[in-house]
Amino acid sequence: MTNASLGVRANPSNRFVTVVAWGTMLSVSVLPNALLHELRVPEPPWLVWAKMGLLLALAVATFFWSVLRSIRHFFLVVFAIFATEEIVSRVTSSIIWQGWFAPEGAGFTRTMLGEQLGRLTVALLIVGVLLGLGYRRREFFLVRGQLDAPITPVGWLGFPEPVPWTHFGKRFSLYIAGVLLVFLIASGRPSLTSVVGAIPMLPAVVLLAAMNAFSEEMTYKASMLATLEPAVGSRHALWNTALFFGIGHYFGVPYGVIGVIMASFLGWILGKAMLETRGFFWAWFIHFIQDILIFYLMAIGSIAAGGS
């Protein structure tokens, strides 16, 4: 098996593990929240604790049920994601934190820096959890990777041959950025004056985009791929991670099923990049380019609203 192939397969005799992994992902994703919302049922405050309880119970069960032992780390890492997010959210919503980063009249840069520092803290804590579980950086993709590794052909994307990721990564970044730019302009309709007025904020936008891309790729993709791939195979790990990421954007922009499909597709490409290059760079870079556009539009909006 080459570095570029999605060749780690699940053990056919252990398909039950794959079913459990999928069932767990769907249960602890935003799917239950979305269903409650669509049914117009108030979301119970204990839902997040129920998800964490399920993950912890499954992790404990692996010590008594050997068939699930191979995905113990998956349960523990996803539990750690929920736990660290809960802890960090309490810190970032505290009076002290809000006084530092979101006092009355705080502009875009200061407010978003506080938010991104919280997300970065979660990502770094997850790195610590993975290291504590015995993973090496290369095993959870926290290395540059083989940048010119051949991509597994994707004919429907216009790449029927195994071209290097150095070729695909650059072109795909431009394609997806172009589509996103059209969508952002159509939905936000910023004026030329506000676009020009936000240029001084561009260095902050670039920094925030870099932070967000690292945080999301490490928290929601690298950690899950690293713990799932050995147990359920590359393809199931990739789709599991992509859909978890996609469903998480149900309440984003665009809202609903369309947002889920778009985010799942992007999550699939970014996870594919990690698996095929065995590294972090292309997933981070493609995400980073998209985030620059998103954060710049947010910066434009803050100027229109009187912030900076």
Tab-separated table of C-alpha atoms in Angstrom:
chain	number	residue	atom	x	y	z
A	1	MET	CA	0.000	0.000	0.000
A	2	THR	CA	1.386	3.408	-0.958
A	3	ASN	CA	1.016	6.531	1.124
A	4	ALA	CA	-1.487	7.881	-1.338
A	5	SER	CA	-3.942	5.010	-1.309
A	6	LEU	CA	-7.075	4.686	0.759
A	7	GLY	CA	-6.038	1.118	1.377
A	8	VAL	CA	-6.586	0.426	5.067
A	9	ARG	CA	-9.592	-1.882	5.068
A	10	ALA	CA	-11.863	-2.951	7.901
A	11	ASN	CA	-11.641	-6.571	8.973
A	12	PRO	CA	-14.611	-8.293	7.276
A	13	SER	CA	-15.235	-10.323	10.445
A	14	ASN	CA	-15.452	-7.116	12.436
A	15	ARG	CA	-18.175	-5.280	10.525
A	16	PHE	CA	-20.056	-4.894	13.782
A	17	VAL	CA	-17.399	-2.379	14.826
A	18	THR	CA	-18.080	-0.339	11.684
A	19	VAL	CA	-21.822	-0.326	12.414
A	20	VAL	CA	-21.177	0.799	15.999
A	21	ALA	CA	-18.824	3.541	14.801
A	22	TRP	CA	-21.451	4.867	12.393
A	23	GLY	CA	-24.239	4.635	14.954
A	24	THR	CA	-22.131	6.436	17.532
A	25	MET	CA	-21.157	9.214	15.141
A	26	LEU	CA	-24.765	9.866	14.121
A	27	SER	CA	-25.957	9.751	17.734
A	28	VAL	CA	-23.444	12.277	19.053
A	29	SER	CA	-23.414	14.546	15.993
A	30	VAL	CA	-25.702	17.539	15.518
A	31	LEU	CA	-28.280	15.207	13.911
A	32	PRO	CA	-30.411	14.798	17.087
A	33	ASN	CA	-30.337	18.591	17.580
A	34	ALA	CA	-31.399	19.150	13.970
A	35	LEU	CA	-34.254	16.640	14.214
A	36	LEU	CA	-35.565	18.279	17.382
A	37	HIS	CA	-35.350	21.663	15.702
A	38	GLU	CA	-37.267	20.482	12.631
A	39	LEU	CA	-39.918	18.917	14.869
A	40	ARG	CA	-40.092	22.220	16.765
A	41	VAL	CA	-39.254	20.478	20.019
A	42	PRO	CA	-37.125	22.513	22.456
A	43	GLU	CA	-33.633	21.104	22.750
A	44	PRO	CA	-33.206	19.668	26.272
A	45	PRO	CA	-30.261	21.102	28.216
A	46	TRP	CA	-29.100	17.591	29.078
A	47	LEU	CA	-28.634	16.505	25.461
A	48	VAL	CA	-24.915	17.244	25.344
A	49	TRP	CA	-24.445	15.369	28.623
A	50	ALA	CA	-26.361	12.407	27.210
A	51	LYS	CA	-23.980	12.322	24.245
A	52	MET	CA	-20.969	12.455	26.533
A	53	GLY	CA	-22.481	9.750	28.742
A	54	LEU	CA	-22.987	7.475	25.737
A	55	LEU	CA	-19.376	7.936	24.631
A	56	LEU	CA	-18.043	7.296	28.121
A	57	ALA	CA	-20.242	4.222	28.557
A	58	LEU	CA	-19.031	2.808	25.235
A	59	ALA	CA	-15.418	3.482	26.188
A	60	VAL	CA	-15.905	1.638	29.484
A	61	ALA	CA	-17.659	-1.219	27.640
A	62	THR	CA	-14.542	-1.804	25.550
A	63	PHE	CA	-12.761	-3.073	28.652
A	64	PHE	CA	-15.345	-5.839	28.994
A	65	TRP	CA	-16.367	-6.407	25.359
A	66	SER	CA	-13.267	-7.203	23.350
A	67	VAL	CA	-14.979	-6.816	19.967
A	68	LEU	CA	-15.177	-3.048	20.565
A	69	ARG	CA	-11.639	-2.676	21.838
A	70	SER	CA	-10.350	-1.451	18.464
A	71	ILE	CA	-12.469	1.734	18.615
A	72	ARG	CA	-11.890	2.551	22.276
A	73	HIS	CA	-9.703	5.498	21.335
A	74	PHE	CA	-12.407	6.815	18.997
A	75	PHE	CA	-14.897	6.895	21.869
A	76	LEU	CA	-12.345	8.537	24.167
A	77	VAL	CA	-11.241	11.175	21.660
A	78	VAL	CA	-14.791	12.203	20.705
A	79	PHE	CA	-15.662	12.313	24.421
A	80	ALA	CA	-12.598	14.521	24.911
A	81	ILE	CA	-13.798	16.840	22.140
A	82	PHE	CA	-17.150	17.327	23.867
A	83	ALA	CA	-15.576	17.662	27.320
A	84	THR	CA	-12.915	20.177	26.298
A	85	GLU	CA	-15.434	22.213	24.298
A	86	GLU	CA	-17.716	22.327	27.331
A	87	ILE	CA	-14.895	23.416	29.626
A	88	VAL	CA	-13.495	25.995	27.211
A	89	SER	CA	-16.970	27.418	26.504
A	90	ARG	CA	-17.413	28.051	30.218
A	91	VAL	CA	-14.086	29.881	30.298
A	92	THR	CA	-14.782	31.960	27.178
A	93	SER	CA	-18.245	32.925	28.426
A	94	SER	CA	-16.891	34.019	31.808
A	95	ILE	CA	-16.972	37.664	32.844
A	96	ILE	CA	-13.177	37.859	32.838
A	97	TRP	CA	-12.800	36.458	29.318
A	98	GLN	CA	-15.631	38.593	27.970
A	99	GLY	CA	-14.029	41.633	29.569
A	100	TRP	CA	-10.776	40.878	27.755
A	101	PHE	CA	-12.138	40.076	24.320
A	102	ALA	CA	-15.751	41.175	24.068
A	103	PRO	CA	-16.389	44.320	26.105
A	104	GLU	CA	-19.048	46.711	24.906
A	105	GLY	CA	-17.960	48.218	21.619
A	106	ALA	CA	-15.280	45.614	20.932
A	107	GLY	CA	-14.545	45.320	17.247
A	108	PHE	CA	-14.344	42.335	14.932
A	109	THR	CA	-10.644	41.595	15.462
A	110	ARG	CA	-10.740	41.549	19.249
A	111	THR	CA	-13.978	39.566	19.489
A	112	MET	CA	-12.946	36.976	16.909
A	113	LEU	CA	-9.511	36.599	18.460
A	114	GLY	CA	-11.167	35.593	21.721
A	115	GLU	CA	-13.330	33.047	19.899
A	116	GLN	CA	-10.426	31.594	17.947
A	117	LEU	CA	-8.211	31.330	21.017
A	118	GLY	CA	-10.937	29.215	22.583
A	119	ARG	CA	-11.090	26.925	19.539
A	120	LEU	CA	-7.305	26.701	19.394
A	121	THR	CA	-7.228	25.704	23.052
A	122	VAL	CA	-9.626	22.828	22.316
A	123	ALA	CA	-7.455	21.679	19.401
A	124	LEU	CA	-4.268	21.770	21.477
A	125	LEU	CA	-5.953	19.844	24.290
A	126	ILE	CA	-7.015	17.185	21.752
A	127	VAL	CA	-3.400	16.976	20.572
A	128	GLY	CA	-2.467	16.377	24.214
A	129	VAL	CA	-5.108	13.646	24.518
A	130	LEU	CA	-3.815	11.879	21.398
A	131	LEU	CA	-0.237	12.055	22.649
A	132	GLY	CA	-1.428	10.758	26.017
A	133	LEU	CA	-3.095	7.796	24.288
A	134	GLY	CA	0.246	6.903	22.740
A	135	TYR	CA	-0.159	8.310	19.227
A	136	ARG	CA	2.825	9.824	17.478
A	137	ARG	CA	2.380	13.078	15.570
A	138	ARG	CA	2.628	11.274	12.234
A	139	GLU	CA	-0.143	8.894	13.283
A	140	PHE	CA	-2.594	11.758	13.752
A	141	PHE	CA	-1.332	13.665	10.713
A	142	LEU	CA	0.381	16.509	12.597
A	143	VAL	CA	3.183	16.528	10.029
A	144	ARG	CA	3.486	18.185	6.634
A	145	GLY	CA	3.027	14.882	4.814
A	146	GLN	CA	3.997	13.933	1.256
A	147	LEU	CA	2.846	17.060	-0.560
A	148	ASP	CA	3.184	15.551	-4.035
A	149	ALA	CA	1.527	12.223	-3.206
A	150	PRO	CA	-0.753	11.072	-6.033
A	151	ILE	CA	-4.451	11.593	-5.479
A	152	THR	CA	-6.703	8.580	-5.796
A	153	PRO	CA	-8.545	9.430	-9.065
A	154	VAL	CA	-11.852	11.281	-8.775
A	155	GLY	CA	-13.323	11.286	-12.276
A	156	TRP	CA	-16.442	13.284	-11.411
A	157	LEU	CA	-14.200	16.083	-10.126
A	158	GLY	CA	-12.287	16.189	-13.410
A	159	PHE	CA	-9.277	14.260	-12.114
A	160	PRO	CA	-9.504	10.746	-13.645
A	161	GLU	CA	-5.755	10.215	-13.288
A	162	PRO	CA	-3.585	10.018	-10.139
A	163	VAL	CA	-2.205	13.558	-10.407
A	164	PRO	CA	0.001	14.867	-7.568
A	165	TRP	CA	-1.694	16.663	-4.695
A	166	THR	CA	0.534	19.648	-5.475
A	167	HIS	CA	-1.528	19.956	-8.667
A	168	PHE	CA	-4.948	18.994	-7.325
A	169	GLY	CA	-4.621	20.947	-4.057
A	170	LYS	CA	-3.860	24.257	-5.775
A	171	ARG	CA	-6.556	23.894	-8.427
A	172	PHE	CA	-9.219	22.697	-6.013
A	173	SER	CA	-8.429	25.576	-3.643
A	174	LEU	CA	-9.100	28.015	-6.476
A	175	TYR	CA	-12.264	26.217	-7.615
A	176	ILE	CA	-13.862	26.033	-4.208
A	177	ALA	CA	-12.748	29.585	-3.353
A	178	GLY	CA	-14.387	30.849	-6.542
A	179	VAL	CA	-17.669	29.114	-5.757
A	180	LEU	CA	-17.581	30.344	-2.169
A	181	LEU	CA	-16.783	33.894	-3.260
A	182	VAL	CA	-19.784	33.977	-5.600
A	183	PHE	CA	-22.019	32.655	-2.814
A	184	LEU	CA	-20.693	35.129	-0.238
A	185	ILE	CA	-21.083	38.100	-2.568
A	186	ALA	CA	-24.581	37.028	-3.590
A	187	SER	CA	-25.698	36.526	0.007
A	188	GLY	CA	-23.906	39.480	1.609
A	189	ARG	CA	-23.874	41.953	-1.283
A	190	PRO	CA	-21.086	44.074	0.202
A	191	SER	CA	-20.534	47.537	-1.217
A	192	LEU	CA	-17.245	48.426	-2.892
A	193	THR	CA	-16.657	51.029	-0.183
A	194	SER	CA	-16.932	48.436	2.604
A	195	VAL	CA	-14.713	45.963	0.706
A	196	VAL	CA	-11.976	48.571	0.386
A	197	GLY	CA	-12.528	49.786	3.927
A	198	ALA	CA	-11.823	46.345	5.352
A	199	ILE	CA	-8.375	46.050	3.713
A	200	PRO	CA	-6.507	47.259	6.857
A	201	MET	CA	-8.080	44.299	8.693
A	202	LEU	CA	-6.650	41.776	6.211
A	203	PRO	CA	-3.616	40.774	8.380
A	204	ALA	CA	-5.986	39.960	11.251
A	205	VAL	CA	-8.253	38.065	8.864
A	206	VAL	CA	-5.326	35.939	7.656
A	207	LEU	CA	-4.254	35.154	11.224
A	208	LEU	CA	-7.789	34.245	12.304
A	209	ALA	CA	-8.290	32.086	9.203
A	210	ALA	CA	-5.037	30.217	9.882
A	211	MET	CA	-6.058	29.583	13.497
A	212	ASN	CA	-9.552	28.424	12.615
A	213	ALA	CA	-8.354	26.095	9.841
A	214	PHE	CA	-5.846	24.452	12.186
A	215	SER	CA	-8.344	24.129	15.028
A	216	GLU	CA	-11.140	22.575	12.965
A	217	GLU	CA	-8.898	20.222	10.991
A	218	MET	CA	-7.181	18.922	14.111
A	219	THR	CA	-10.292	18.684	16.286
A	220	TYR	CA	-12.846	17.300	13.844
A	221	LYS	CA	-10.802	15.443	11.252
A	222	ALA	CA	-7.269	14.450	12.190
A	223	SER	CA	-8.237	13.121	15.624
A	224	MET	CA	-11.198	11.115	14.318
A	225	LEU	CA	-9.394	9.750	11.253
A	226	ALA	CA	-6.440	8.646	13.377
A	227	THR	CA	-8.621	6.689	15.792
A	228	LEU	CA	-11.098	5.296	13.248
A	229	GLU	CA	-8.903	4.278	10.317
A	230	PRO	CA	-7.171	1.300	11.982
A	231	ALA	CA	-10.525	-0.064	13.182
A	232	VAL	CA	-12.958	0.498	10.304
A	233	GLY	CA	-10.719	1.148	7.319
A	234	SER	CA	-9.877	4.282	5.379
A	235	ARG	CA	-13.111	4.653	3.427
A	236	HIS	CA	-15.469	4.318	6.380
A	237	ALA	CA	-13.226	6.560	8.490
A	238	LEU	CA	-13.226	9.197	5.741
A	239	TRP	CA	-17.001	9.230	5.206
A	240	ASN	CA	-17.710	9.017	8.933
A	241	THR	CA	-15.522	12.050	9.594
A	242	ALA	CA	-16.815	13.990	6.577
A	243	LEU	CA	-20.455	13.526	7.580
A	244	PHE	CA	-19.773	14.395	11.223
A	245	PHE	CA	-18.190	17.636	9.998
A	246	GLY	CA	-21.011	18.229	7.506
A	247	ILE	CA	-23.865	17.600	9.922
A	248	GLY	CA	-22.164	19.984	12.327
A	249	HIS	CA	-22.855	22.779	9.818
A	250	TYR	CA	-26.625	22.200	9.785
A	251	PHE	CA	-27.215	25.455	11.653
A	252	GLY	CA	-24.584	27.331	9.644
A	253	VAL	CA	-24.663	29.269	6.374
A	254	PRO	CA	-26.163	28.060	4.154
A	255	TYR	CA	-28.682	26.630	6.593
A	256	GLY	CA	-30.080	23.095	6.574
A	257	VAL	CA	-29.548	20.181	4.216
A	258	ILE	CA	-27.752	22.267	1.579
A	259	GLY	CA	-25.235	23.403	4.171
A	260	VAL	CA	-24.740	19.816	5.335
A	261	ILE	CA	-24.098	18.602	1.778
A	262	MET	CA	-21.623	21.405	1.036
A	263	ALA	CA	-19.725	20.977	4.302
A	264	SER	CA	-19.712	17.168	3.976
A	265	PHE	CA	-18.213	17.444	0.497
A	266	LEU	CA	-15.510	19.807	1.730
A	267	GLY	CA	-14.905	17.557	4.748
A	268	TRP	CA	-14.518	14.572	2.428
A	269	ILE	CA	-11.912	16.377	0.307
A	270	LEU	CA	-9.976	17.562	3.354
A	271	GLY	CA	-10.048	14.132	4.985
A	272	LYS	CA	-8.982	12.583	1.679
A	273	ALA	CA	-6.037	14.975	1.614
A	274	MET	CA	-4.923	13.857	5.075
A	275	LEU	CA	-5.232	10.164	4.321
A	276	GLU	CA	-3.532	10.280	0.939
A	277	THR	CA	-0.642	12.557	1.876
A	278	ARG	CA	-0.473	11.231	5.441
A	279	GLY	CA	-0.137	14.801	6.602
A	280	PHE	CA	-1.862	18.019	7.578
A	281	PHE	CA	-0.733	20.591	5.033
A	282	TRP	CA	-3.209	20.316	2.146
A	283	ALA	CA	-6.236	19.915	4.390
A	284	TRP	CA	-5.160	22.972	6.367
A	285	PHE	CA	-4.272	25.025	3.277
A	286	ILE	CA	-7.539	24.413	1.411
A	287	HIS	CA	-9.529	25.184	4.572
A	288	PHE	CA	-7.376	28.267	5.218
A	289	ILE	CA	-8.087	29.761	1.771
A	290	GLN	CA	-11.848	29.374	2.285
A	291	ASP	CA	-11.683	30.875	5.764
A	292	ILE	CA	-9.880	33.978	4.495
A	293	LEU	CA	-12.897	34.761	2.318
A	294	ILE	CA	-15.377	34.005	5.107
A	295	PHE	CA	-13.566	36.065	7.738
A	296	TYR	CA	-13.033	38.939	5.321
A	297	LEU	CA	-16.761	39.099	4.659
A	298	MET	CA	-17.327	39.090	8.417
A	299	ALA	CA	-14.822	41.938	8.754
A	300	ILE	CA	-16.718	43.849	6.058
A	301	GLY	CA	-19.938	43.265	7.969
A	302	SER	CA	-18.400	44.570	11.167
A	303	ILE	CA	-17.493	47.829	9.426
A	304	ALA	CA	-21.031	48.186	8.126
A	305	ALA	CA	-22.261	47.645	11.685
A	306	GLY	CA	-19.818	50.182	13.095
A	307	GLY	CA	-17.159	47.798	14.457
A	308	SER	CA	-13.582	47.070	13.457
